[in-house]
Every structure is written in structure tokens, then in C-alpha cells.
């Protein structure tokens, strides 16, 4: 690894950790960065997943004030997101790499649309406080996505959680940070054994995402919900467009 690559990874990791905690989608910085540094798609995805996992944990710690009163909810739906993550990781590792390269931009665009039209979709679906089955299905689907493609997982989590929970965006963001940490831990266990990980890149990115994640979680509590949403939508759309144009 050259010095300029190390600097680029440090800067990208710090920024990604902060963005992930604030709005979700921090992996949309580190995943394209790894691809630009020569990593194949699946290898970049796996290396990225392991690199940002510590940042997810740091974001969850930084979000503690907004997690008050959500402990029982987290414990109730934790098995669903773990199961989804295991399934998604398995699909990634056994399917052809070409499939991954084709579907990723469309997954990103779908996440951006979900976030952009979240209020209208919520009005159509209603709140699921009294429909636990829908909540479990939702987090299973998010885990499935996160196990398959780590980038934009936080965006998808916020979008879906916003549909099924009547909570302020900052509390949804805190819940997203916890679930992202669970998905990150699960993928670390799977990918570190079976995935094509570049451990040198992980060693540089992981500490940077931890620092950025903790700082970003503190900043997120001071940003208005509307700003958070449109930061996510704009950034995700730009990255998806760039991937389609490759």
C-alpha cells in the first residue's frame, strides 16, 4: 500500500464513519474508494464491510441518549436482523460476482427513492406498532440487504424503520446505528473466514471509521430531519449514477 493510498483511506474512513452515524450511507464513500484503488466488486464489498463494522459500534455508543426506551424493541427484533444478515452473506458468497456488479447500482437507487418518498409511503402503509410480524419482516429484509451489500444499508434501515415506526428521525437513526452494528458484527464473523478480505486496507480504514462514527453520532443529534434526509438522497443517487456509468 502506497502512502497516498493510506492517506486516502484514512480520510475516507473518517468521513464515512461520520456520514454513517449522521444519515446512513457512509459505505457509499469507502466502497467506491476501494473500487477506485483496484479492488474487484465483491472483494471491495467484503473488505468494506469489515472496515466499517467498528464505526457502526462507535456510532451506536454515541447514540445512547436517543436509545433510551428502545431496549426492549431492540432485543425483540434482534434475531430477525441476524437471520437476514446470515442469509444475505451466504447469497453473496455463493452467487457469481458478475451478478453483484450488475445489481448494486439499482439497489442504491431503490434505497434513495425509499428515502425521498418516505412520508408518502408511510401514509400508504400506516404504522406497524400493533403489527409485530411486519416489523420482523422489515428488519429481516434489511439484514438480508446488509449481508449482501453493506453500502447504503443504513439508508435502507432508516427508510424502512421510518415506515413501520412512529419515531423522530434522530431516534430512528440511533436504532439504525445499533442494527448496523449487529449486521457489521455478523458479517465480520462470516467474511473474515470465507470472504476475499484485504486485511491491510481494513487495518487502515477500521480505526478511522470508529473515530468518525463516534463524532458523527454526536453531530447527528443537532441536525434537522429534513437536512438529514436530503443529504442521504442526493449522495446515494450520485454514487449510483457513477456506478452505472462505469
XYZ file of C-alpha atoms in Angstrom:
246
model
C 0.000 0.000 0.000
C 1.455 3.367 -1.032
C 1.453 6.416 1.293
C -1.140 8.249 -0.799
C -3.443 5.215 -0.674
C -3.122 5.144 3.111
C -3.961 8.867 3.322
C -6.961 8.403 1.021
C -8.211 5.501 3.137
C -7.814 7.458 6.380
C -9.684 10.463 5.018
C -12.383 8.257 3.502
C -12.777 6.271 6.712
C -13.161 9.353 8.902
C -15.711 10.871 6.536
C -17.601 7.611 6.073
C -17.842 6.992 9.810
C -19.291 10.449 10.378
C -21.730 10.231 7.450
C -22.853 6.786 8.532
C -23.718 7.993 12.008
C -25.429 11.163 10.800
C -27.509 9.889 7.929
C -26.502 6.393 6.908
C -24.646 5.618 3.710
C -21.074 6.125 4.868
C -20.083 2.979 2.986
C -21.006 4.846 -0.186
C -17.719 6.659 0.373
C -15.483 3.728 1.280
C -16.908 1.191 -1.203
C -16.252 3.336 -4.330
C -12.884 4.316 -2.836
C -11.854 0.662 -2.553
C -13.016 0.027 -6.120
C -11.004 3.059 -7.292
C -7.927 1.616 -5.546
C -8.216 -1.533 -7.645
C -10.384 -3.875 -5.562
C -12.847 -6.079 -7.519
C -16.509 -5.527 -6.648
C -17.092 -8.407 -4.239
C -13.646 -8.040 -2.619
C -14.304 -4.311 -2.142
C -17.702 -5.062 -0.600
C -16.301 -7.651 1.818
C -13.296 -5.505 2.797
C -15.589 -2.520 3.226
C -17.989 -4.471 5.455
C -15.207 -5.439 7.850
C -13.716 -1.935 7.787
C -16.880 -0.059 8.730
C -18.109 -2.523 11.372
C -16.144 -0.824 14.208
C -17.553 2.516 13.076
C -21.079 1.142 13.427
C -20.323 0.149 17.004
C -18.884 3.580 17.779
C -21.949 5.248 16.269
C -24.221 3.132 18.463
C -22.292 4.210 21.569
C -22.511 7.837 20.502
C -26.286 7.485 20.015
C -27.056 6.306 23.551
C -29.211 9.318 24.534
C -31.607 8.555 21.657
C -31.768 4.850 22.508
C -33.443 5.429 25.864
C -36.688 3.443 25.961
C -35.820 1.317 22.911
C -34.048 -1.561 24.667
C -36.985 -3.971 24.602
C -37.666 -3.209 20.937
C -34.047 -3.961 20.042
C -33.991 -7.283 21.899
C -37.292 -8.367 20.367
C -36.269 -7.960 16.732
C -32.547 -8.736 17.043
C -32.919 -12.392 15.897
C -34.648 -11.299 12.683
C -31.861 -8.992 11.588
C -29.173 -11.574 12.450
C -31.015 -14.227 10.421
C -31.381 -11.862 7.477
C -27.704 -10.956 7.599
C -26.628 -14.599 7.564
C -28.828 -15.270 4.527
C -27.544 -12.201 2.665
C -23.902 -13.072 3.353
C -24.478 -16.595 2.105
C -26.078 -15.341 -1.124
C -23.123 -13.018 -1.780
C -20.541 -15.751 -1.303
C -22.231 -18.419 -3.444
C -23.552 -16.369 -6.394
C -21.398 -15.224 -9.371
C -19.508 -11.959 -8.832
C -20.898 -10.564 -12.095
C -24.399 -10.599 -10.607
C -23.233 -8.396 -7.753
C -21.725 -5.810 -10.116
C -24.983 -5.609 -12.085
C -27.470 -5.262 -9.222
C -25.582 -2.874 -6.904
C -26.433 0.445 -8.665
C -30.115 -0.481 -8.732
C -30.085 -1.356 -5.038
C -28.657 2.098 -4.333
C -31.282 3.871 -6.447
C -34.059 1.905 -4.733
C -32.760 2.995 -1.324
C -32.643 6.641 -2.441
C -36.231 6.520 -3.721
C -37.422 4.917 -0.492
C -35.885 7.745 1.495
C -37.134 10.510 -0.805
C -40.756 9.335 -0.648
C -40.721 8.050 2.913
C -43.610 10.226 4.120
C -45.923 9.173 1.269
C -45.049 5.511 1.721
C -45.693 5.775 5.452
C -49.160 7.193 4.738
C -49.883 4.249 2.453
C -48.678 1.553 4.827
C -49.602 3.089 8.154
C -47.767 2.461 11.413
C -46.978 -1.099 12.476
C -46.876 -0.638 16.246
C -49.559 -3.306 16.518
C -48.187 -5.476 13.695
C -45.013 -7.135 15.039
C -44.887 -9.561 12.112
C -44.403 -6.657 9.691
C -41.656 -5.227 11.879
C -39.806 -8.568 11.953
C -40.158 -8.948 8.186
C -38.830 -5.430 7.712
C -35.676 -5.898 9.762
C -35.103 -9.355 8.219
C -35.152 -7.727 4.783
C -32.740 -5.025 5.914
C -30.411 -7.666 7.333
C -30.625 -9.611 4.060
C -29.618 -6.484 2.151
C -26.840 -5.631 4.608
C -25.401 -9.117 4.467
C -25.348 -8.992 0.684
C -24.292 -5.378 0.091
C -23.064 -3.321 3.010
C -23.054 0.073 1.291
C -26.273 2.072 1.808
C -27.513 -0.389 4.419
C -28.037 2.457 6.883
C -30.118 4.330 4.320
C -32.346 1.317 3.788
C -32.700 0.787 7.532
C -33.801 4.376 8.130
C -36.201 4.256 5.180
C -37.902 1.039 6.300
C -37.857 1.840 10.006
C -39.484 5.159 9.165
C -42.316 3.279 7.519
C -43.050 0.980 10.430
C -42.202 3.104 13.484
C -43.663 6.410 14.591
C -40.434 7.930 15.919
C -38.401 11.116 15.246
C -35.655 10.669 12.660
C -32.896 11.088 15.241
C -34.278 8.126 17.254
C -34.617 6.092 14.071
C -31.013 6.984 13.265
C -29.902 5.757 16.691
C -31.804 2.492 16.192
C -30.241 2.200 12.746
C -26.797 2.528 14.331
C -27.475 -0.387 16.683
C -28.812 -2.615 13.911
C -25.894 -1.661 11.663
C -23.515 -2.707 14.447
C -25.285 -6.072 14.703
C -25.106 -6.590 10.927
C -21.458 -5.497 10.956
C -20.545 -7.955 13.699
C -22.316 -10.803 11.911
C -20.639 -10.093 8.575
C -17.236 -9.855 10.272
C -17.675 -13.416 11.558
C -18.697 -14.700 8.107
C -16.470 -12.702 5.767
C -13.296 -12.991 7.845
C -13.477 -16.771 7.364
C -14.975 -17.160 3.880
C -14.584 -13.790 2.111
C -11.751 -12.298 -0.019
C -10.688 -9.684 2.567
C -7.787 -7.263 2.069
C -6.633 -7.013 5.690
C -4.129 -4.205 5.046
C -6.948 -1.920 3.911
C -9.087 -2.991 6.879
C -6.262 -2.083 9.285
C -6.263 1.498 7.984
C -9.999 2.014 7.451
C -11.407 0.448 10.627
C -9.846 2.851 13.206
C -10.763 5.837 11.024
C -14.432 4.802 10.800
C -14.558 4.338 14.584
C -13.395 7.895 15.214
C -15.653 9.346 12.536
C -18.623 7.278 13.707
C -18.443 8.475 17.284
C -18.082 12.124 16.278
C -20.830 11.841 13.671
C -23.310 10.360 16.150
C -22.853 13.385 18.388
C -23.364 15.771 15.454
C -26.466 13.914 14.220
C -28.447 14.912 17.303
C -28.143 18.586 16.282
C -29.162 18.333 12.619
C -32.776 18.839 11.396
C -34.567 15.796 9.995
C -35.156 17.358 6.572
C -31.454 18.069 6.094
C -30.560 14.503 7.062
C -32.996 13.050 4.558
C -31.900 15.065 1.542
C -28.208 14.592 2.280
C -28.875 10.866 2.065
C -30.953 11.026 -1.124
C -28.576 13.282 -3.047
C -25.431 11.406 -2.106
C -26.880 7.965 -2.831
C -28.223 8.998 -6.234
C -24.861 10.456 -7.236
C -22.952 7.287 -6.337
C -25.478 5.007 -8.084
C -25.247 7.120 -11.246
C -21.446 6.932 -11.161
C -21.531 3.138 -10.826
C -23.964 2.801 -13.738
C -21.686 4.932 -15.899
C -18.622 2.749 -15.315
